[in-house]
């Protein structure tokens, strides 16, 4: 108080009351948390799980209620209703212990997953954020995606359907359809949940990255050959060049029984790099090429004369047209280029 020193005489005492805490932390105790009621006990156990601790000591002081009964309820609630508990933990056990004048509760936790998996859980707050994360992980050929969300519309079926949609929207960035399975934790209890998504691409990620590089080069080379005065002429050049460089695989077409097959012939890589494809491979390749030119093109999954087939729909000047490069390779491009939906239905297409 140098500014007041000239006018204050004598000694000045400043006394601040020291608040008394609910307990003093004994320095010799090794614990991560403390609890005085059910809610704090629940939070303390979740703290251990969040840090993937296999054991820990919770200090008990002035506890409100019966600690043994509350622990059993905490154990039941975490193992059955909490997303992290149902996903990460196999079992929880605990026992009361005394350390000097203090009570403690020793916790032991058995896990069903690794610490790396717990640390990899992504928080997801919007469908767009989920879409971006899935697209990034699929492009990296990750075999597992784990995320936590409270979005009510995000279900296991929704996520697997989104994976499928993203694959068909990105034939250049994802070289093969993953076999997908999703599990929700907890299975049925509120909106807060963890979803574990397993992706099986059929090959090691290094091989898939190499194929992705080859595919990207092929897309660039073929797109550069598409010359024309307007988008329709460019699309025709794409279709003709694709037909000239890729053979329709009749044998594979007879054995592919579903869309999204992990057969190379059903991919853009099969059509543009390997040079052999079925309808889906032609369609994926054509979309990849049209995307390179910035022309709005979709892959249509349907049937031709009751056989599994795929082709493309393009949008020009507000109108939609169908193009089937695969059947163009078989019968010539004229009858299957820039046709209406009614034209395709008349020719035996359904979707």
CSV table of C-alpha atoms in Angstrom, one decimal:
chain,number,residue,atom,x,y,z
A,1,UNK,CA,0.0,0.0,0.0
A,2,UNK,CA,2.8,2.4,-0.9
A,3,UNK,CA,0.3,5.1,-2.0
A,4,UNK,CA,-1.2,5.2,1.5
A,5,UNK,CA,1.9,4.8,3.5
A,6,UNK,CA,2.3,8.5,4.2
A,7,UNK,CA,-1.0,8.9,6.0
A,8,UNK,CA,-1.3,5.6,7.8
A,9,UNK,CA,0.4,5.3,11.2
A,10,UNK,CA,0.8,2.1,13.2
A,11,UNK,CA,0.4,-1.6,12.2
A,12,UNK,CA,-2.4,-2.8,9.9
A,13,UNK,CA,-3.7,-6.4,10.1
A,14,UNK,CA,-5.8,-7.9,7.2
A,15,UNK,CA,-7.7,-11.1,8.5
A,16,UNK,CA,-9.4,-13.3,5.9
A,17,UNK,CA,-11.5,-16.2,7.2
A,18,UNK,CA,-10.3,-19.6,6.0
A,19,UNK,CA,-13.1,-21.7,4.6
A,20,UNK,CA,-13.3,-25.2,6.0
A,21,UNK,CA,-13.4,-27.8,3.2
A,22,UNK,CA,-15.7,-30.9,3.5
A,23,UNK,CA,-12.5,-33.0,3.8
A,24,UNK,CA,-8.8,-32.5,3.9
A,25,UNK,CA,-6.9,-34.5,1.2
A,26,UNK,CA,-4.4,-36.7,2.9
A,27,UNK,CA,-1.2,-36.5,0.9
A,28,UNK,CA,-0.4,-40.2,1.3
A,29,UNK,CA,-3.6,-41.3,-0.4
A,30,UNK,CA,-3.6,-42.2,-4.1
A,31,UNK,CA,-7.0,-41.4,-5.5
A,32,UNK,CA,-8.5,-39.7,-8.5
A,33,UNK,CA,-11.8,-38.4,-7.1
A,34,UNK,CA,-14.1,-37.9,-4.1
A,35,UNK,CA,-17.8,-38.5,-3.5
A,36,UNK,CA,-20.4,-37.5,-0.9
A,37,UNK,CA,-23.5,-38.8,-2.6
A,38,UNK,CA,-24.8,-41.0,-5.5
A,39,UNK,CA,-24.3,-38.4,-8.2
A,40,UNK,CA,-20.7,-37.7,-7.2
A,41,UNK,CA,-20.0,-41.4,-6.9
A,42,UNK,CA,-21.4,-41.9,-10.4
A,43,UNK,CA,-19.3,-39.0,-11.8
A,44,UNK,CA,-16.2,-40.4,-10.0
A,45,UNK,CA,-16.5,-43.8,-11.6
A,46,UNK,CA,-17.1,-42.3,-15.0
A,47,UNK,CA,-14.0,-40.2,-14.5
A,48,UNK,CA,-12.0,-43.4,-14.1
A,49,UNK,CA,-13.6,-44.9,-17.2
A,50,UNK,CA,-12.9,-41.8,-19.3
A,51,UNK,CA,-9.2,-42.1,-18.5
A,52,UNK,CA,-9.3,-45.9,-19.0
A,53,UNK,CA,-8.1,-46.4,-15.4
A,54,UNK,CA,-8.2,-50.1,-14.4
A,55,UNK,CA,-8.4,-49.2,-10.7
A,56,UNK,CA,-8.7,-46.1,-8.5
A,57,UNK,CA,-9.6,-44.9,-5.1
A,58,UNK,CA,-12.6,-42.6,-4.3
A,59,UNK,CA,-12.4,-40.8,-1.0
A,60,UNK,CA,-15.7,-40.9,0.9
A,61,UNK,CA,-16.4,-38.2,3.5
A,62,UNK,CA,-19.7,-37.2,5.0
A,63,UNK,CA,-21.5,-39.5,2.6
A,64,UNK,CA,-25.3,-39.0,2.2
A,65,UNK,CA,-26.9,-42.4,1.8
A,66,UNK,CA,-25.7,-46.0,1.9
A,67,UNK,CA,-22.4,-46.3,-0.1
A,68,UNK,CA,-22.7,-50.0,-0.9
A,69,UNK,CA,-26.3,-49.7,-2.2
A,70,UNK,CA,-25.4,-46.6,-4.2
A,71,UNK,CA,-22.4,-48.3,-5.7
A,72,UNK,CA,-24.5,-51.2,-7.0
A,73,UNK,CA,-26.9,-48.7,-8.5
A,74,UNK,CA,-24.0,-46.7,-10.1
A,75,UNK,CA,-22.6,-50.0,-11.5
A,76,UNK,CA,-26.0,-51.0,-12.9
A,77,UNK,CA,-26.6,-47.6,-14.4
A,78,UNK,CA,-23.2,-47.2,-16.0
A,79,UNK,CA,-23.2,-50.8,-17.5
A,80,UNK,CA,-26.7,-50.5,-18.9
A,81,UNK,CA,-27.5,-46.9,-19.6
A,82,UNK,CA,-24.4,-44.8,-20.0
A,83,UNK,CA,-23.0,-44.7,-23.6
A,84,UNK,CA,-19.3,-44.8,-22.5
A,85,UNK,CA,-20.0,-47.5,-19.9
A,86,UNK,CA,-22.0,-49.8,-22.2
A,87,UNK,CA,-19.4,-49.3,-24.9
A,88,UNK,CA,-16.1,-49.5,-23.0
A,89,UNK,CA,-16.7,-51.6,-19.9
A,90,UNK,CA,-17.1,-55.3,-19.3
A,91,UNK,CA,-17.6,-55.1,-15.5
A,92,UNK,CA,-17.0,-52.8,-12.4
A,93,UNK,CA,-16.3,-54.0,-8.9
A,94,UNK,CA,-15.7,-52.0,-5.7
A,95,UNK,CA,-15.1,-52.4,-2.0
A,96,UNK,CA,-15.0,-50.0,0.9
A,97,UNK,CA,-11.7,-49.5,2.7
A,98,UNK,CA,-10.4,-47.4,5.5
A,99,UNK,CA,-7.2,-45.4,5.4
A,100,UNK,CA,-6.4,-43.9,8.7
A,101,UNK,CA,-9.4,-41.7,9.7
A,102,UNK,CA,-10.7,-41.6,6.1
A,103,UNK,CA,-13.0,-44.0,4.2
A,104,UNK,CA,-12.2,-44.9,0.7
A,105,UNK,CA,-13.9,-46.9,-2.0
A,106,UNK,CA,-11.5,-49.0,-4.2
A,107,UNK,CA,-12.8,-49.4,-7.8
A,108,UNK,CA,-11.6,-52.1,-10.3
A,109,UNK,CA,-12.7,-51.9,-13.9
A,110,UNK,CA,-12.6,-54.5,-16.6
A,111,UNK,CA,-12.6,-53.1,-20.2
A,112,UNK,CA,-13.8,-54.6,-23.4
A,113,UNK,CA,-11.9,-52.2,-25.6
A,114,UNK,CA,-8.5,-50.5,-25.6
A,115,UNK,CA,-7.5,-47.1,-24.3
A,116,UNK,CA,-6.8,-46.1,-27.9
A,117,UNK,CA,-10.4,-46.8,-28.9
A,118,UNK,CA,-11.7,-44.7,-25.9
A,119,UNK,CA,-9.5,-41.8,-26.9
A,120,UNK,CA,-10.6,-42.1,-30.6
A,121,UNK,CA,-14.3,-41.4,-29.8
A,122,UNK,CA,-15.4,-38.4,-32.0
A,123,UNK,CA,-17.9,-35.9,-30.6
A,124,UNK,CA,-20.5,-35.3,-33.3
A,125,UNK,CA,-23.0,-32.4,-33.1
A,126,UNK,CA,-24.6,-32.3,-36.6
A,127,UNK,CA,-25.3,-34.5,-39.5
A,128,UNK,CA,-22.9,-32.4,-41.7
A,129,UNK,CA,-20.2,-33.0,-39.1
A,130,UNK,CA,-20.9,-36.7,-39.3
A,131,UNK,CA,-20.9,-36.7,-43.1
A,132,UNK,CA,-17.6,-34.9,-43.2
A,133,UNK,CA,-16.0,-37.4,-40.7
A,134,UNK,CA,-17.3,-40.4,-42.5
A,135,UNK,CA,-16.1,-39.2,-45.9
A,136,UNK,CA,-12.6,-38.4,-44.4
A,137,UNK,CA,-12.3,-41.8,-42.7
A,138,UNK,CA,-13.6,-43.7,-45.7
A,139,UNK,CA,-11.1,-41.9,-47.9
A,140,UNK,CA,-8.4,-43.0,-45.5
A,141,UNK,CA,-9.7,-46.6,-45.6
A,142,UNK,CA,-10.0,-46.7,-41.8
A,143,UNK,CA,-11.5,-50.0,-40.5
A,144,UNK,CA,-13.3,-48.4,-37.5
A,145,UNK,CA,-15.0,-45.1,-36.7
A,146,UNK,CA,-16.3,-44.5,-33.2
A,147,UNK,CA,-18.4,-41.4,-32.4
A,148,UNK,CA,-20.7,-40.0,-29.7
A,149,UNK,CA,-23.8,-38.0,-30.5
A,150,UNK,CA,-27.1,-36.9,-29.1
A,151,UNK,CA,-28.7,-36.4,-32.5
A,152,UNK,CA,-32.0,-38.3,-32.3
A,153,UNK,CA,-32.1,-39.2,-36.1
A,154,UNK,CA,-28.7,-40.8,-36.1
A,155,UNK,CA,-29.2,-44.6,-35.9
A,156,UNK,CA,-27.2,-47.6,-37.0
A,157,UNK,CA,-29.4,-47.9,-40.1
A,158,UNK,CA,-29.0,-44.2,-40.9
A,159,UNK,CA,-25.2,-44.4,-40.6
A,160,UNK,CA,-24.8,-47.5,-42.8
A,161,UNK,CA,-27.1,-45.9,-45.4
A,162,UNK,CA,-25.0,-42.7,-45.2
A,163,UNK,CA,-21.8,-44.7,-45.9
A,164,UNK,CA,-23.4,-46.2,-48.9
A,165,UNK,CA,-24.6,-42.8,-50.2
A,166,UNK,CA,-21.1,-41.3,-49.7
A,167,UNK,CA,-19.5,-44.2,-51.7
A,168,UNK,CA,-21.7,-43.7,-54.7
A,169,UNK,CA,-21.3,-39.9,-54.5
A,170,UNK,CA,-17.5,-40.2,-54.5
A,171,UNK,CA,-16.3,-42.8,-57.0
A,172,UNK,CA,-12.9,-41.2,-57.4
A,173,UNK,CA,-12.2,-40.7,-53.7
A,174,UNK,CA,-13.3,-44.2,-52.4
A,175,UNK,CA,-12.2,-47.0,-54.7
A,176,UNK,CA,-14.4,-49.8,-53.3
A,177,UNK,CA,-17.6,-50.1,-51.3
A,178,UNK,CA,-16.9,-51.1,-47.7
A,179,UNK,CA,-18.9,-53.9,-46.0
A,180,UNK,CA,-20.4,-51.9,-43.1
A,181,UNK,CA,-21.8,-52.8,-39.7
A,182,UNK,CA,-22.8,-50.5,-36.9
A,183,UNK,CA,-23.5,-51.1,-33.2
A,184,UNK,CA,-25.2,-48.5,-30.8
A,185,UNK,CA,-24.3,-48.2,-27.1
A,186,UNK,CA,-26.6,-48.3,-25.2
A,187,UNK,CA,-28.9,-50.1,-27.7
A,188,UNK,CA,-32.1,-48.4,-26.4
A,189,UNK,CA,-31.9,-45.6,-23.9
A,190,UNK,CA,-32.3,-42.0,-24.8
A,191,UNK,CA,-30.6,-40.0,-27.5
A,192,UNK,CA,-27.1,-39.8,-26.1
A,193,UNK,CA,-25.2,-42.7,-27.6
A,194,UNK,CA,-21.9,-44.1,-28.9
A,195,UNK,CA,-21.9,-45.7,-32.4
A,196,UNK,CA,-19.1,-48.1,-33.3
A,197,UNK,CA,-18.9,-48.4,-37.1
A,198,UNK,CA,-16.8,-51.2,-38.6
A,199,UNK,CA,-15.7,-50.9,-42.3
A,200,UNK,CA,-14.2,-53.8,-44.3
A,201,UNK,CA,-12.7,-52.8,-47.6
A,202,UNK,CA,-11.3,-56.2,-48.6
A,203,UNK,CA,-7.7,-55.0,-49.0
A,204,UNK,CA,-5.0,-53.3,-47.0
A,205,UNK,CA,-5.2,-49.5,-46.9
A,206,UNK,CA,-1.8,-49.2,-48.6
A,207,UNK,CA,-3.0,-51.2,-51.6
A,208,UNK,CA,-6.3,-49.1,-51.7
A,209,UNK,CA,-4.3,-45.9,-51.5
A,210,UNK,CA,-2.2,-47.0,-54.5
A,211,UNK,CA,-5.3,-47.9,-56.5
A,212,UNK,CA,-6.8,-44.5,-55.5
A,213,UNK,CA,-3.7,-42.7,-57.0
A,214,UNK,CA,-3.9,-44.7,-60.2
A,215,UNK,CA,-7.6,-44.0,-60.5
A,216,UNK,CA,-7.1,-40.3,-59.9
A,217,UNK,CA,-4.5,-40.2,-62.7
A,218,UNK,CA,-6.8,-42.1,-65.1
A,219,UNK,CA,-9.7,-39.7,-64.3
A,220,UNK,CA,-7.6,-36.7,-65.1
A,221,UNK,CA,-6.3,-38.2,-68.4
A,222,UNK,CA,-9.7,-39.3,-69.6
A,223,UNK,CA,-11.4,-36.1,-68.7
A,224,UNK,CA,-8.9,-34.1,-70.6
A,225,UNK,CA,-10.0,-36.0,-73.8
A,226,UNK,CA,-13.6,-34.8,-73.4
A,227,UNK,CA,-13.8,-32.0,-75.9
A,228,UNK,CA,-16.9,-30.3,-77.1
A,229,UNK,CA,-18.7,-27.0,-77.5
A,230,UNK,CA,-21.2,-27.7,-74.7
A,231,UNK,CA,-21.7,-30.1,-71.8
A,232,UNK,CA,-23.8,-32.6,-73.9
A,233,UNK,CA,-20.9,-32.9,-76.4
A,234,UNK,CA,-18.4,-33.4,-73.6
A,235,UNK,CA,-20.6,-36.1,-72.0
A,236,UNK,CA,-20.8,-37.9,-75.3
A,237,UNK,CA,-17.0,-37.7,-75.6
A,238,UNK,CA,-16.7,-39.1,-72.1
A,239,UNK,CA,-19.0,-42.0,-72.9
A,240,UNK,CA,-17.3,-42.8,-76.2
A,241,UNK,CA,-13.8,-42.7,-74.7
A,242,UNK,CA,-14.9,-44.9,-71.8
A,243,UNK,CA,-16.5,-47.4,-74.1
A,244,UNK,CA,-13.3,-47.5,-76.2
A,245,UNK,CA,-11.1,-48.2,-73.2
A,246,UNK,CA,-13.2,-50.6,-71.2
A,247,UNK,CA,-14.8,-54.0,-72.0
A,248,UNK,CA,-18.1,-55.1,-70.6
A,249,UNK,CA,-17.5,-58.2,-68.4
A,250,UNK,CA,-20.3,-60.6,-69.3
A,251,UNK,CA,-19.1,-63.2,-66.9
A,252,UNK,CA,-19.0,-60.9,-63.9
A,253,UNK,CA,-22.4,-59.4,-64.9
A,254,UNK,CA,-24.0,-62.9,-64.6
A,255,UNK,CA,-22.6,-63.4,-61.1
A,256,UNK,CA,-23.0,-60.0,-59.5
A,257,UNK,CA,-26.2,-60.3,-57.6
A,258,UNK,CA,-26.4,-57.0,-55.7
A,259,UNK,CA,-25.4,-53.4,-55.8
A,260,UNK,CA,-22.2,-52.4,-53.9
A,261,UNK,CA,-20.4,-55.7,-54.7
A,262,UNK,CA,-16.7,-55.6,-53.7
A,263,UNK,CA,-15.8,-57.0,-57.1
A,264,UNK,CA,-13.3,-54.8,-58.9
A,265,UNK,CA,-15.5,-54.9,-62.0
A,266,UNK,CA,-18.1,-52.9,-60.1
A,267,UNK,CA,-15.8,-50.0,-59.4
A,268,UNK,CA,-14.5,-47.0,-61.3
A,269,UNK,CA,-11.0,-48.4,-60.8
A,270,UNK,CA,-12.1,-51.6,-62.7
A,271,UNK,CA,-13.4,-49.5,-65.6
A,272,UNK,CA,-10.7,-46.9,-65.9
A,273,UNK,CA,-7.6,-48.7,-64.8
A,274,UNK,CA,-8.2,-52.5,-65.1
A,275,UNK,CA,-10.3,-52.0,-68.3
A,276,UNK,CA,-13.1,-54.4,-67.5
A,277,UNK,CA,-16.4,-53.6,-65.8
A,278,UNK,CA,-20.0,-54.4,-65.3
A,279,UNK,CA,-22.8,-51.8,-65.3
A,280,UNK,CA,-22.0,-50.4,-61.9
A,281,UNK,CA,-18.3,-50.0,-62.8
A,282,UNK,CA,-19.1,-48.1,-66.0
A,283,UNK,CA,-21.6,-45.9,-64.0
A,284,UNK,CA,-19.1,-45.1,-61.3
A,285,UNK,CA,-16.4,-44.3,-63.8
A,286,UNK,CA,-18.7,-42.1,-65.8
A,287,UNK,CA,-19.7,-40.2,-62.7
A,288,UNK,CA,-16.0,-39.7,-61.7
A,289,UNK,CA,-15.3,-38.3,-65.2
A,290,UNK,CA,-18.3,-36.0,-65.2
A,291,UNK,CA,-17.4,-34.8,-61.7
A,292,UNK,CA,-14.0,-33.9,-63.0
A,293,UNK,CA,-15.7,-31.6,-65.6
A,294,UNK,CA,-18.1,-30.2,-63.0
A,295,UNK,CA,-21.3,-31.7,-64.6
A,296,UNK,CA,-24.0,-32.8,-62.2
A,297,UNK,CA,-24.2,-36.6,-62.6
A,298,UNK,CA,-25.6,-39.3,-60.3
A,299,UNK,CA,-25.3,-43.1,-60.2
A,300,UNK,CA,-28.7,-44.9,-60.6
A,301,UNK,CA,-29.0,-48.3,-59.0
A,302,UNK,CA,-31.6,-50.4,-60.6
A,303,UNK,CA,-32.3,-53.3,-62.9
A,304,UNK,CA,-32.3,-54.0,-66.6
A,305,UNK,CA,-34.7,-56.8,-67.6
A,306,UNK,CA,-34.7,-57.8,-63.9
A,307,UNK,CA,-30.9,-58.1,-63.7
A,308,UNK,CA,-28.9,-56.0,-61.3
A,309,UNK,CA,-27.6,-53.0,-63.2
A,310,UNK,CA,-26.5,-49.4,-62.8
A,311,UNK,CA,-26.2,-46.3,-65.1
A,312,UNK,CA,-26.1,-42.6,-64.8
A,313,UNK,CA,-28.5,-39.7,-64.7
A,314,UNK,CA,-27.3,-36.2,-65.7
A,315,UNK,CA,-28.8,-32.8,-65.2
A,316,UNK,CA,-28.5,-30.2,-68.0
A,317,UNK,CA,-30.4,-26.9,-68.2
A,318,UNK,CA,-32.9,-28.1,-65.5
A,319,UNK,CA,-33.7,-31.4,-67.2
A,320,UNK,CA,-32.7,-34.9,-66.3
A,321,UNK,CA,-31.4,-37.5,-68.8
A,322,UNK,CA,-30.3,-41.1,-68.5
A,323,UNK,CA,-27.0,-42.4,-69.9
A,324,UNK,CA,-25.9,-46.1,-69.9
A,325,UNK,CA,-22.3,-46.4,-71.0
A,326,UNK,CA,-22.2,-50.1,-70.2
A,327,UNK,CA,-25.0,-50.9,-72.6
A,328,UNK,CA,-23.4,-48.4,-75.0
A,329,UNK,CA,-20.4,-50.7,-75.0
A,330,UNK,CA,-22.6,-53.6,-75.9
A,331,UNK,CA,-25.1,-52.2,-78.4
A,332,UNK,CA,-23.8,-48.8,-79.3
A,333,UNK,CA,-24.2,-45.4,-77.5
A,334,UNK,CA,-27.0,-44.0,-79.6
A,335,UNK,CA,-30.0,-45.7,-78.0
A,336,UNK,CA,-28.8,-45.2,-74.4
A,337,UNK,CA,-27.4,-41.6,-74.5
A,338,UNK,CA,-29.4,-38.6,-73.1
A,339,UNK,CA,-32.7,-40.5,-72.9
A,340,UNK,CA,-35.7,-39.6,-70.7
A,341,UNK,CA,-36.9,-41.8,-67.8
A,342,UNK,CA,-39.8,-42.9,-69.9
A,343,UNK,CA,-37.5,-44.0,-72.7
A,344,UNK,CA,-35.5,-46.2,-70.3
A,345,UNK,CA,-38.6,-47.7,-68.8
A,346,UNK,CA,-39.8,-48.7,-72.3
A,347,UNK,CA,-36.4,-50.4,-72.8
A,348,UNK,CA,-36.7,-52.6,-69.7
A,349,UNK,CA,-35.0,-50.4,-67.1
A,350,UNK,CA,-36.4,-50.1,-63.6
A,351,UNK,CA,-35.2,-48.2,-60.5
